PDB file of C-alpha atoms in Angstrom:
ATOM      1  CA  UNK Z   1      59.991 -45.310  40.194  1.00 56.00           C
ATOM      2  CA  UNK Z   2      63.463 -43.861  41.217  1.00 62.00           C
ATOM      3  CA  UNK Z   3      66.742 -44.161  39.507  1.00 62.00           C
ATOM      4  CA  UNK Z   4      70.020 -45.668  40.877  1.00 69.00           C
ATOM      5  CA  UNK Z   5      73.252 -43.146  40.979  1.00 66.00           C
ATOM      6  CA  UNK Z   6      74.094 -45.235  37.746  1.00 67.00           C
ATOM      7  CA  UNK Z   7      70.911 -44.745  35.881  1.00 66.00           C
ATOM      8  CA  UNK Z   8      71.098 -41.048  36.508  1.00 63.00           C
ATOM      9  CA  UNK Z   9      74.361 -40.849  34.796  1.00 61.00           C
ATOM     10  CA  UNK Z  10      73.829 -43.135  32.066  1.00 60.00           C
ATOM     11  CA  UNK Z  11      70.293 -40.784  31.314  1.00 57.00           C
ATOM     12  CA  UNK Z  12      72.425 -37.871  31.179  1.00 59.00           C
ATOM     13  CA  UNK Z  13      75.090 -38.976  29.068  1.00 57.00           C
ATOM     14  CA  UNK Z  14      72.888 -40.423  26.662  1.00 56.00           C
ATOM     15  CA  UNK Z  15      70.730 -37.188  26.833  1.00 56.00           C
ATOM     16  CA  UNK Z  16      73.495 -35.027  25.777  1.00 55.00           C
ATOM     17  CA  UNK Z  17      74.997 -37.146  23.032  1.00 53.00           C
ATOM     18  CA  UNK Z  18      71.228 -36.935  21.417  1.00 51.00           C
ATOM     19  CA  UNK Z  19      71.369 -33.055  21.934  1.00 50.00           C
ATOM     20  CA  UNK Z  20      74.578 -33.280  20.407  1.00 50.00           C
ATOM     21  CA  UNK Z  21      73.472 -35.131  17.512  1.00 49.00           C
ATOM     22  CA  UNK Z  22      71.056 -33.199  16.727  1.00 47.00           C
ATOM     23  CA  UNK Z  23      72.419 -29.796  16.705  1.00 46.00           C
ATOM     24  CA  UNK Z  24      75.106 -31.383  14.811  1.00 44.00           C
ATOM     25  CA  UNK Z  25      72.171 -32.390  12.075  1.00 46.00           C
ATOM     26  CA  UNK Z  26      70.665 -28.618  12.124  1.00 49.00           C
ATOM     27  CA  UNK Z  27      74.038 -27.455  11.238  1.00 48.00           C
ATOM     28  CA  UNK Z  28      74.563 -29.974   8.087  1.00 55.00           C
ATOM     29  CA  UNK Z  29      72.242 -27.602   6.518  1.00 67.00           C
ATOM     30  CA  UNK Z  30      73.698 -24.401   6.503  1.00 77.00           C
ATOM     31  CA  UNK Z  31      76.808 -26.096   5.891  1.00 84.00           C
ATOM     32  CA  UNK Z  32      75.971 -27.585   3.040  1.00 87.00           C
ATOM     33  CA  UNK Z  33      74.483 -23.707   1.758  1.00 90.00           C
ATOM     34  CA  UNK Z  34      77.534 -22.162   2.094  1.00 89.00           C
ATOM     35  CA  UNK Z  35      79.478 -25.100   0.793  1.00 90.00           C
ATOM     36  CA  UNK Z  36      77.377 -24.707  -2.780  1.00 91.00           C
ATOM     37  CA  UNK Z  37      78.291 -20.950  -2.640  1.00 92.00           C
ATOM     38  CA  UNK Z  38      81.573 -21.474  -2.332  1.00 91.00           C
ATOM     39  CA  UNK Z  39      81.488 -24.036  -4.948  1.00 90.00           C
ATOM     40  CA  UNK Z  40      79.383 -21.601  -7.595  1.00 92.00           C
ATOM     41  CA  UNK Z  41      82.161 -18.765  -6.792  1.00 91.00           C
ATOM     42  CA  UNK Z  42      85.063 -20.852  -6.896  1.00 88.00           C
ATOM     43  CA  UNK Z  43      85.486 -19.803  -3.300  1.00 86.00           C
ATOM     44  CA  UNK Z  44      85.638 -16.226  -3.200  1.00 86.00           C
ATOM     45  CA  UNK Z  45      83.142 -14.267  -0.914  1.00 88.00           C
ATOM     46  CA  UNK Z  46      80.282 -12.742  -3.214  1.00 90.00           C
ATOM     47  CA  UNK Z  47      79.048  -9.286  -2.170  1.00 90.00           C
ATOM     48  CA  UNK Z  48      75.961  -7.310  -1.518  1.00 90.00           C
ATOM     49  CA  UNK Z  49      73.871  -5.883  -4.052  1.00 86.00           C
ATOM     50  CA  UNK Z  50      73.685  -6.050  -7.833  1.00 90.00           C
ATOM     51  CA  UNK Z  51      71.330  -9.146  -7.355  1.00 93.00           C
ATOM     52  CA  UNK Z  52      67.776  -8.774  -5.619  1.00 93.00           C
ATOM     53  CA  UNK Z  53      65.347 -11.738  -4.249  1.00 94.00           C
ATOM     54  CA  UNK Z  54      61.685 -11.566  -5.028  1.00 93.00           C
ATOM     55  CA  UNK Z  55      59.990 -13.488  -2.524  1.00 94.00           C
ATOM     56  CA  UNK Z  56      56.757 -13.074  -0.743  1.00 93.00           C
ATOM     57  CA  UNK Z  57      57.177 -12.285   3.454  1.00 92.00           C
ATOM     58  CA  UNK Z  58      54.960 -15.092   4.483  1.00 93.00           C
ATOM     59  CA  UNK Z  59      54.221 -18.203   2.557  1.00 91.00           C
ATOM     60  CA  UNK Z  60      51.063 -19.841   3.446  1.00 89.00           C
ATOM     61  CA  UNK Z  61      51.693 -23.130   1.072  1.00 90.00           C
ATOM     62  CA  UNK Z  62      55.533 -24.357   1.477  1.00 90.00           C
ATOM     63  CA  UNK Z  63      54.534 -26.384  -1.836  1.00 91.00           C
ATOM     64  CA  UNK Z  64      54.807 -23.457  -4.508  1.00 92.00           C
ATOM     65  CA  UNK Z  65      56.444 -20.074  -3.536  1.00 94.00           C
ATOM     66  CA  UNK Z  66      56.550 -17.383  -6.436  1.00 95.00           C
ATOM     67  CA  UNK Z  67      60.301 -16.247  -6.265  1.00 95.00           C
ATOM     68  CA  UNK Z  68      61.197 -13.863  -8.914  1.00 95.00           C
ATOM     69  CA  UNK Z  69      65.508 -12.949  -9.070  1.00 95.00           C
ATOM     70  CA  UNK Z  70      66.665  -9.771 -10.732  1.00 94.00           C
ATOM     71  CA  UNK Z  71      70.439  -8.602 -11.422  1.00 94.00           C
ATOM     72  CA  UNK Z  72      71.318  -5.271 -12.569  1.00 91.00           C
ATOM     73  CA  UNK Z  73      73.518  -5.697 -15.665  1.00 90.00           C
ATOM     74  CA  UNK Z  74      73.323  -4.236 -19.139  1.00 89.00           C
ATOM     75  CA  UNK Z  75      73.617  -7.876 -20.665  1.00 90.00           C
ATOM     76  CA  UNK Z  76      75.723  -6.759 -23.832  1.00 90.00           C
ATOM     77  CA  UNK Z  77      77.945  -9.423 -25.057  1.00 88.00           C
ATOM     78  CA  UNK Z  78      80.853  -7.694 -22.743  1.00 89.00           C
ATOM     79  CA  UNK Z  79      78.901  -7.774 -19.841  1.00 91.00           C
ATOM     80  CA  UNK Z  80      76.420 -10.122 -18.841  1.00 92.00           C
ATOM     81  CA  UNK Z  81      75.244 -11.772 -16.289  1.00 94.00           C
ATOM     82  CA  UNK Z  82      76.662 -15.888 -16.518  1.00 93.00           C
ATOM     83  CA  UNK Z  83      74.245 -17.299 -14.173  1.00 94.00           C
ATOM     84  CA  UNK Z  84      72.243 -17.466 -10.733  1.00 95.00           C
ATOM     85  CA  UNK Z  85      71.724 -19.934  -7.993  1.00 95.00           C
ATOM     86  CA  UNK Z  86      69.260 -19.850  -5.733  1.00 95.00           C
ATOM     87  CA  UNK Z  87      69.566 -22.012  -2.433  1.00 94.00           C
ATOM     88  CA  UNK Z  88      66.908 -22.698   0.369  1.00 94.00           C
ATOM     89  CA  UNK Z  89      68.954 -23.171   3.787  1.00 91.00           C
ATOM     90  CA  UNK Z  90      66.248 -25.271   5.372  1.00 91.00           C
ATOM     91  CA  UNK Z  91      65.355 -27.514   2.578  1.00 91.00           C
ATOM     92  CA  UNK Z  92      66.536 -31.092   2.992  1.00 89.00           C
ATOM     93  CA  UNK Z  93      68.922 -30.428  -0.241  1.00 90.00           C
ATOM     94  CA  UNK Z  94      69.749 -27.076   0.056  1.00 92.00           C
ATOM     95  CA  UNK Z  95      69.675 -26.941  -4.003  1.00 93.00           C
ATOM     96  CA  UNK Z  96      66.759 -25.218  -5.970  1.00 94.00           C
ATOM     97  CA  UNK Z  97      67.653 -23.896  -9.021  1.00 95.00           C
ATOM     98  CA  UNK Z  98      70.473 -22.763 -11.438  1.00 96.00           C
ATOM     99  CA  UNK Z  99      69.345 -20.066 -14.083  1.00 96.00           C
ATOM    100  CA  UNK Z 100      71.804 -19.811 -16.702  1.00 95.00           C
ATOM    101  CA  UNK Z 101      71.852 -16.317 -18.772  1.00 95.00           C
ATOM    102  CA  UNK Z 102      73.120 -14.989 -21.962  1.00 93.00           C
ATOM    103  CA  UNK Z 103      73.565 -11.562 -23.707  1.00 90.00           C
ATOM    104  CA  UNK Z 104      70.973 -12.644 -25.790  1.00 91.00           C
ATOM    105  CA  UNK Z 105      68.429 -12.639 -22.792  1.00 91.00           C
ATOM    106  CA  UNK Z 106      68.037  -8.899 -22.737  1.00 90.00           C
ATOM    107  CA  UNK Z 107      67.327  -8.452 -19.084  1.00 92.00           C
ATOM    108  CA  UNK Z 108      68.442 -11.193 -16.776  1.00 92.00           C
ATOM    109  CA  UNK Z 109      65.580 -11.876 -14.747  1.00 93.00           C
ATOM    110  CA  UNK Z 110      63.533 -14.951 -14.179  1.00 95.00           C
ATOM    111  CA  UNK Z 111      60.611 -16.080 -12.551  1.00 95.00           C
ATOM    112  CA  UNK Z 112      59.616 -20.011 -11.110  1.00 95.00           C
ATOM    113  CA  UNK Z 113      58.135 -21.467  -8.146  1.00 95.00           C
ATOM    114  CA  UNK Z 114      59.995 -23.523  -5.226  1.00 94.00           C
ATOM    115  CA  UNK Z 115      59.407 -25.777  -2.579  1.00 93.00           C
ATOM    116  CA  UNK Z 116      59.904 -24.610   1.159  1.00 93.00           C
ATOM    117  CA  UNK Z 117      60.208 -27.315   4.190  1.00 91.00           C
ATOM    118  CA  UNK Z 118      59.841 -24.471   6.680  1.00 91.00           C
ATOM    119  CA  UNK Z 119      60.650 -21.151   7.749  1.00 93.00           C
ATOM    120  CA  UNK Z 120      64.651 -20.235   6.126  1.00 93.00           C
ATOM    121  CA  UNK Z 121      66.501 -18.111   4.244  1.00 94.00           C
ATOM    122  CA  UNK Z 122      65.836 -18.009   0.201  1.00 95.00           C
ATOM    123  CA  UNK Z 123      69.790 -16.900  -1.250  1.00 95.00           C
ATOM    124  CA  UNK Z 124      70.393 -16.010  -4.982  1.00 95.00           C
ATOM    125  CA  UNK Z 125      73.845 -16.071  -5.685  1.00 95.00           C
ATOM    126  CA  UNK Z 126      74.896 -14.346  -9.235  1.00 95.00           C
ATOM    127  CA  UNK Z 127      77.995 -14.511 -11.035  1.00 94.00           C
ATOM    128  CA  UNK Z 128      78.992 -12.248 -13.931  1.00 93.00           C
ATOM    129  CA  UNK Z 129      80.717 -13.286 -17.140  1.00 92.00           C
ATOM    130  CA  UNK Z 130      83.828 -11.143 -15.673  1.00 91.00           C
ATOM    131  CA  UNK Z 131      83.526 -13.870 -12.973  1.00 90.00           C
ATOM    132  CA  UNK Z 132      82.659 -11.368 -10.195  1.00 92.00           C
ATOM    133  CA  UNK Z 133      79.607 -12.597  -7.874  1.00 94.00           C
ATOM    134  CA  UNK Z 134      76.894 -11.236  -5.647  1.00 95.00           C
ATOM    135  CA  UNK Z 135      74.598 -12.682  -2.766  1.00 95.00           C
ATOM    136  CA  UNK Z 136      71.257 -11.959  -1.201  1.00 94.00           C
ATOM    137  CA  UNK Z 137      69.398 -13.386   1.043  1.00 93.00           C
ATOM    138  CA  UNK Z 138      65.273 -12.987   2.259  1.00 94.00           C
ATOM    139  CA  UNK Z 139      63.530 -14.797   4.693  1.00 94.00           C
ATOM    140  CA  UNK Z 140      60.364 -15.877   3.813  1.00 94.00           C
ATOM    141  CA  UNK Z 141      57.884 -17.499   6.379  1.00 94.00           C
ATOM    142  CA  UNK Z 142      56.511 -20.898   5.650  1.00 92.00           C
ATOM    143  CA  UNK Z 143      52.849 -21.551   7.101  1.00 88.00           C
ATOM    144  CA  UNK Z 144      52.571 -25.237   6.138  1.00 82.00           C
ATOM    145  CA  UNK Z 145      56.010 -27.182   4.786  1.00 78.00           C
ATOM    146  CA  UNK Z 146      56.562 -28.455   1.228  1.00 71.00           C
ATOM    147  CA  UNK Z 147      58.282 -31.428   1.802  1.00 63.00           C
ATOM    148  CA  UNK Z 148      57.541 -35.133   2.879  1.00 56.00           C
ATOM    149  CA  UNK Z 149      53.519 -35.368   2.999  1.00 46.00           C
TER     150      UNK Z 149
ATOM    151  CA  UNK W   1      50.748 -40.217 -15.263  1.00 53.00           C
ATOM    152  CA  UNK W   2      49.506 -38.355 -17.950  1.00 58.00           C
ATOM    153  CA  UNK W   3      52.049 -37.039 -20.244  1.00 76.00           C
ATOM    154  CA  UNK W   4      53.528 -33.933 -19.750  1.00 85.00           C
ATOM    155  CA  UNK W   5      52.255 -31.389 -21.321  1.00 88.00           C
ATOM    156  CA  UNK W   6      53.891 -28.100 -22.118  1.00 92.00           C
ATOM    157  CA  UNK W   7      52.105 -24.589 -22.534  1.00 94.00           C
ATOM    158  CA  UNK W   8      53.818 -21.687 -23.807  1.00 95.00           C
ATOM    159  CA  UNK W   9      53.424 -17.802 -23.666  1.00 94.00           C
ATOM    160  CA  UNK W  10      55.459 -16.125 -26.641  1.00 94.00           C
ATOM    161  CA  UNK W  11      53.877 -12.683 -27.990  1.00 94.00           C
ATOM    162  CA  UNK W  12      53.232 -13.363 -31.754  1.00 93.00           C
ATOM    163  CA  UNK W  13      54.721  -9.720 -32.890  1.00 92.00           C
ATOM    164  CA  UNK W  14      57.421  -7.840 -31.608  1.00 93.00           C
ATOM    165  CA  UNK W  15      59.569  -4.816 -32.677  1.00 93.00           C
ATOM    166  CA  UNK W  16      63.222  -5.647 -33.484  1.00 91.00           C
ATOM    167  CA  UNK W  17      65.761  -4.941 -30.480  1.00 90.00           C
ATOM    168  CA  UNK W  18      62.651  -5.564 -28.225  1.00 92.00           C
ATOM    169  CA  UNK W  19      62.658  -7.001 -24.728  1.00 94.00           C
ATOM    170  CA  UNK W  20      60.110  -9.741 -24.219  1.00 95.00           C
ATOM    171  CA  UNK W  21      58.999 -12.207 -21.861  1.00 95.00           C
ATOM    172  CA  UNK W  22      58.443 -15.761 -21.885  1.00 96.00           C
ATOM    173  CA  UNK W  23      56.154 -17.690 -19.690  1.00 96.00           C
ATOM    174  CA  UNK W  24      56.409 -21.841 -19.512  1.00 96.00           C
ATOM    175  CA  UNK W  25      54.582 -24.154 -17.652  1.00 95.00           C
ATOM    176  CA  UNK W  26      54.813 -28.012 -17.813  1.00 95.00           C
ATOM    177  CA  UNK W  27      52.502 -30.272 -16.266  1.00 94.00           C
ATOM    178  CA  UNK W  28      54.852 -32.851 -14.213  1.00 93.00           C
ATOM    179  CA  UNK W  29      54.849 -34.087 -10.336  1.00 92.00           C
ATOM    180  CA  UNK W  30      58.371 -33.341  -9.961  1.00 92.00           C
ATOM    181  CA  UNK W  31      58.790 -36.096  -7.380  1.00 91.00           C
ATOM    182  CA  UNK W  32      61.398 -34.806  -4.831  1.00 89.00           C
ATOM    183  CA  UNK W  33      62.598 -38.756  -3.484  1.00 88.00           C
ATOM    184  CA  UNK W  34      61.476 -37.130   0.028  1.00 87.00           C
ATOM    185  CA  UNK W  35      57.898 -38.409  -0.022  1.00 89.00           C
ATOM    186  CA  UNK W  36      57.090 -41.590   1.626  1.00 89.00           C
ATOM    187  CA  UNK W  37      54.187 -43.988  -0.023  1.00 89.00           C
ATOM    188  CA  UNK W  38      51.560 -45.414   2.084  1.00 91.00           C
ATOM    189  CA  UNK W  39      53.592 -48.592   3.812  1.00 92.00           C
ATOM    190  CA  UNK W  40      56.282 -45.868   4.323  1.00 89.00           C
ATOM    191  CA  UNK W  41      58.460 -47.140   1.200  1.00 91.00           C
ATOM    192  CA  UNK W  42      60.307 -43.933  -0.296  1.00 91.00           C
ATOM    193  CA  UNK W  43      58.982 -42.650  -3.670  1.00 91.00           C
ATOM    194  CA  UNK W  44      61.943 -42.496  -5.964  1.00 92.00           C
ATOM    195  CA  UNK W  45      62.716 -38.887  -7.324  1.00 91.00           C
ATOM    196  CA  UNK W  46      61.438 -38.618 -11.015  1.00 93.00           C
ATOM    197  CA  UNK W  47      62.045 -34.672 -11.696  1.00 94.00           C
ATOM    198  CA  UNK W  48      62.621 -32.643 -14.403  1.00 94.00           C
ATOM    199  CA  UNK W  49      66.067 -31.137 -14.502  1.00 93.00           C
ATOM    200  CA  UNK W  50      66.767 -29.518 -16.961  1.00 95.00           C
ATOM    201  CA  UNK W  51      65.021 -26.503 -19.541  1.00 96.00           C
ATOM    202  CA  UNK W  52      66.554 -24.656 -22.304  1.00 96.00           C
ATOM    203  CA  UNK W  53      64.906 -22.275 -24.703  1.00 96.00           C
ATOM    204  CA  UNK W  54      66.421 -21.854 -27.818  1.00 95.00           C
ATOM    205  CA  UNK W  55      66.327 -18.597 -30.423  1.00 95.00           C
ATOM    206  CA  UNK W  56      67.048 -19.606 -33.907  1.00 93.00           C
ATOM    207  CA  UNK W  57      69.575 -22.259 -32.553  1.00 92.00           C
ATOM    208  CA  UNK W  58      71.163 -20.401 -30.174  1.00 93.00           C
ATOM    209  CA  UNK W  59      70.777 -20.836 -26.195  1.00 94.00           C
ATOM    210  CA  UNK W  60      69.209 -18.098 -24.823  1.00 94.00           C
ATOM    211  CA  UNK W  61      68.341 -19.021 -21.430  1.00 95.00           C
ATOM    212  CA  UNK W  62      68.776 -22.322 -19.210  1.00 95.00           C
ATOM    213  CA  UNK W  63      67.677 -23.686 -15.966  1.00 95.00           C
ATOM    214  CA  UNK W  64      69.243 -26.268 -14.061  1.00 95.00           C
ATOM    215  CA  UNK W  65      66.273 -27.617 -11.516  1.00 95.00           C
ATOM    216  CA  UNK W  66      66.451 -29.385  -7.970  1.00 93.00           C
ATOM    217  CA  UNK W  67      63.639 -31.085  -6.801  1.00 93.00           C
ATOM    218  CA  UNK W  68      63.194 -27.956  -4.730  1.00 93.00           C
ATOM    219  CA  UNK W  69      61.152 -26.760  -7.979  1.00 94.00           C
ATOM    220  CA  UNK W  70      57.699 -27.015  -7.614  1.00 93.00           C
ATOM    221  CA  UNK W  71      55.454 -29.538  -9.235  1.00 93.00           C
ATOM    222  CA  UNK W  72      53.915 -28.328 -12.927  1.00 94.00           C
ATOM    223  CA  UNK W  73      57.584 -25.969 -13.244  1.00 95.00           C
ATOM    224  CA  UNK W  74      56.976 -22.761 -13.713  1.00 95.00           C
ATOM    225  CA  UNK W  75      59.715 -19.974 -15.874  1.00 95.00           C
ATOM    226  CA  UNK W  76      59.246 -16.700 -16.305  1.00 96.00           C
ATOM    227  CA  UNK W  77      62.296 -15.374 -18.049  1.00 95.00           C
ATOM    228  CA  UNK W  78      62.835 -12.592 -21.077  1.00 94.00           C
ATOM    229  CA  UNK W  79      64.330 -12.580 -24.399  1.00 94.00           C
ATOM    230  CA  UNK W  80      66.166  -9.744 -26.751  1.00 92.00           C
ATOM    231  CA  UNK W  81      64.641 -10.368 -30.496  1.00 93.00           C
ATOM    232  CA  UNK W  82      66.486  -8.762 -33.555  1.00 92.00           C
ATOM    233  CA  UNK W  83      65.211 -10.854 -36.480  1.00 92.00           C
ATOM    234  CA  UNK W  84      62.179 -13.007 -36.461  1.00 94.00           C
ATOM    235  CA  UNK W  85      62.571 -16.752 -35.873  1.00 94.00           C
ATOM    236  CA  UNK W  86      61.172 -19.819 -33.967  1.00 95.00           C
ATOM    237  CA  UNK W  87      61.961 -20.505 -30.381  1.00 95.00           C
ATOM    238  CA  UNK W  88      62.616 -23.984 -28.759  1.00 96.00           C
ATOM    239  CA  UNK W  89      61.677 -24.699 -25.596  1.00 96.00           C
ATOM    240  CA  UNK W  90      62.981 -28.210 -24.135  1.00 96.00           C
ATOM    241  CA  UNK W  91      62.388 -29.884 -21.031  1.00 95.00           C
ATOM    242  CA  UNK W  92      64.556 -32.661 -19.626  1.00 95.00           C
ATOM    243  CA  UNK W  93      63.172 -35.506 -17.388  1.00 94.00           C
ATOM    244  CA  UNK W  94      65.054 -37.580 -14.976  1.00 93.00           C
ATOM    245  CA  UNK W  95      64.165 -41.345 -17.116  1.00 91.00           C
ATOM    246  CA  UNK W  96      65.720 -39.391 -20.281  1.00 91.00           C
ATOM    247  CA  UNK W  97      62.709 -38.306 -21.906  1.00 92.00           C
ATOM    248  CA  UNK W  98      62.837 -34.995 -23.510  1.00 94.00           C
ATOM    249  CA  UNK W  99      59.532 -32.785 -23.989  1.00 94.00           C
ATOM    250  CA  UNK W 100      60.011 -29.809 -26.939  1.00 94.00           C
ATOM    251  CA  UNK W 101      57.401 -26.956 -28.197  1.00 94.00           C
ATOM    252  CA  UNK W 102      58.481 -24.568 -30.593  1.00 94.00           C
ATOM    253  CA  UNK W 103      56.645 -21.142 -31.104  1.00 94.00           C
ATOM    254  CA  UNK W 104      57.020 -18.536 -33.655  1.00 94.00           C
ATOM    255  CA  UNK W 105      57.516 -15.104 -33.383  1.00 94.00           C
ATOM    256  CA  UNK W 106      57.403 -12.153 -36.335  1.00 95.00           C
ATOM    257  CA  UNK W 107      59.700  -9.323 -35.838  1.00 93.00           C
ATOM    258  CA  UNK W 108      58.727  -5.916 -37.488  1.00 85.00           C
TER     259      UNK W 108
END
């Protein structure tokens, strides 16, 4: 079978427009992360630090993943920590969780289990009562995908 | 499904001012709307989205959930106890029902 001059460019032009598209999907994604951190901070950047990810290196079942978040704040009714959100940049809805804190919760850490698609980036983002807020960010490995099935 | 059915860690005694922790677990699918049925139809999402754990009436931690949150949710979280009381834990589910269990806790 051989292609025509025509063919040939028709292949190619369709070709790239599916690259295209698809790189264009990939990128929805992280858009979409940083487009829920900017609407958690009210658009300012958050800094590093304050706010650590617990999350295992490799996760062999994408269908529960232990991740534990921990701020450093005294939590005293002056200053406390107002709430963390914790994103998955892979995930289909880049969404997971919203912890919501008070000075009544001593220490401001939590604990749940999440739902990976693949290999990404696990982000806690936490913002303090004196509306400050702090980012960090842990890759975690995903052996076999939570999602779909 | 069967109904959901919570299970709560609270230690019975504490001293006041103490730091303690909380473990909750719900049974529930948390059905993500990703998952396809057999003849490909789309299961619709049926999640739990939102907890809240009361102390004596007040809020002391909440969770907003995604269906990123694994099936049967899991919290770990801590509280600051001063006086003895009864928490109140409440789960929200997607059709509107709401799941509570209350524990007690003595404060010496």
């Amino acid at each position: 079978m051989s292609f025509t001059r025509r063919q040939v460019f028709g292949l190619t032009i369709g070709a790239a427009a599916f690259v295209a598209a698809g790189s264009r999907v990939s990128f929805a994604a992280t858009d979409q992360t940083e487009e829920a951190i900017k609407a958690f901070t009210g658009g300012a950047e958050p800094k590093e630090g304050t706010v650590s990810l617990d999350t295992p290196e490799i996760a062999e079942n994408g269908n529960t993943v232990p991740v534990g978040v921990s701020v450093d704040s005294p939590m005293t009714t002056d200053s406390f920590v107002e709430s963390v959100l914790i994103l998955a940049d892979g995930n289909p809805n880049p969404a997971v969780a919203t912890f919501h804190f008070t000075a009544m919760s001593g220490v401001a850490e939590a604990k749940t289990r999440i739902r990976l698609a693949k290999t990404q980036n696990v982000i806690a983002v936490a913002k303090m009562n004196d509306g400050s807020t702090f980012i960090d960010r842990k890759e975690v490995k995903v052996t076999i995908g939570g999602c779909g099935g | 499904m069967a109904d959901p059915k919570p299970r709560v860690k609270v230690p019975k005694k504490a001293a006041a001012g103490e730091v303690i922790t909380i473990k909750t677990l719900i049974s529930h699918p948390m059905e993500s709307g990703q998952r396809k049925d057999k003849q490909g139809n789309l299961i619709p999402r049926q999640i739990i989205n939102k907890f809240t754990c009361e102390f004596n009436g007040q809020v002391v931690f909440s969770c907003d959930m995604d269906p990123a949150v694994s099936a049967n949710p899991y919290m770990e979280f801590n509280a600051k106890v001063n006086e003895s009381g009864t928490f109140k834990f409440t789960w929200v589910d997607d059709d509107g029902s709401v799941y509570a269990s209350e524990n007690k806790i003595t404060v010496e």
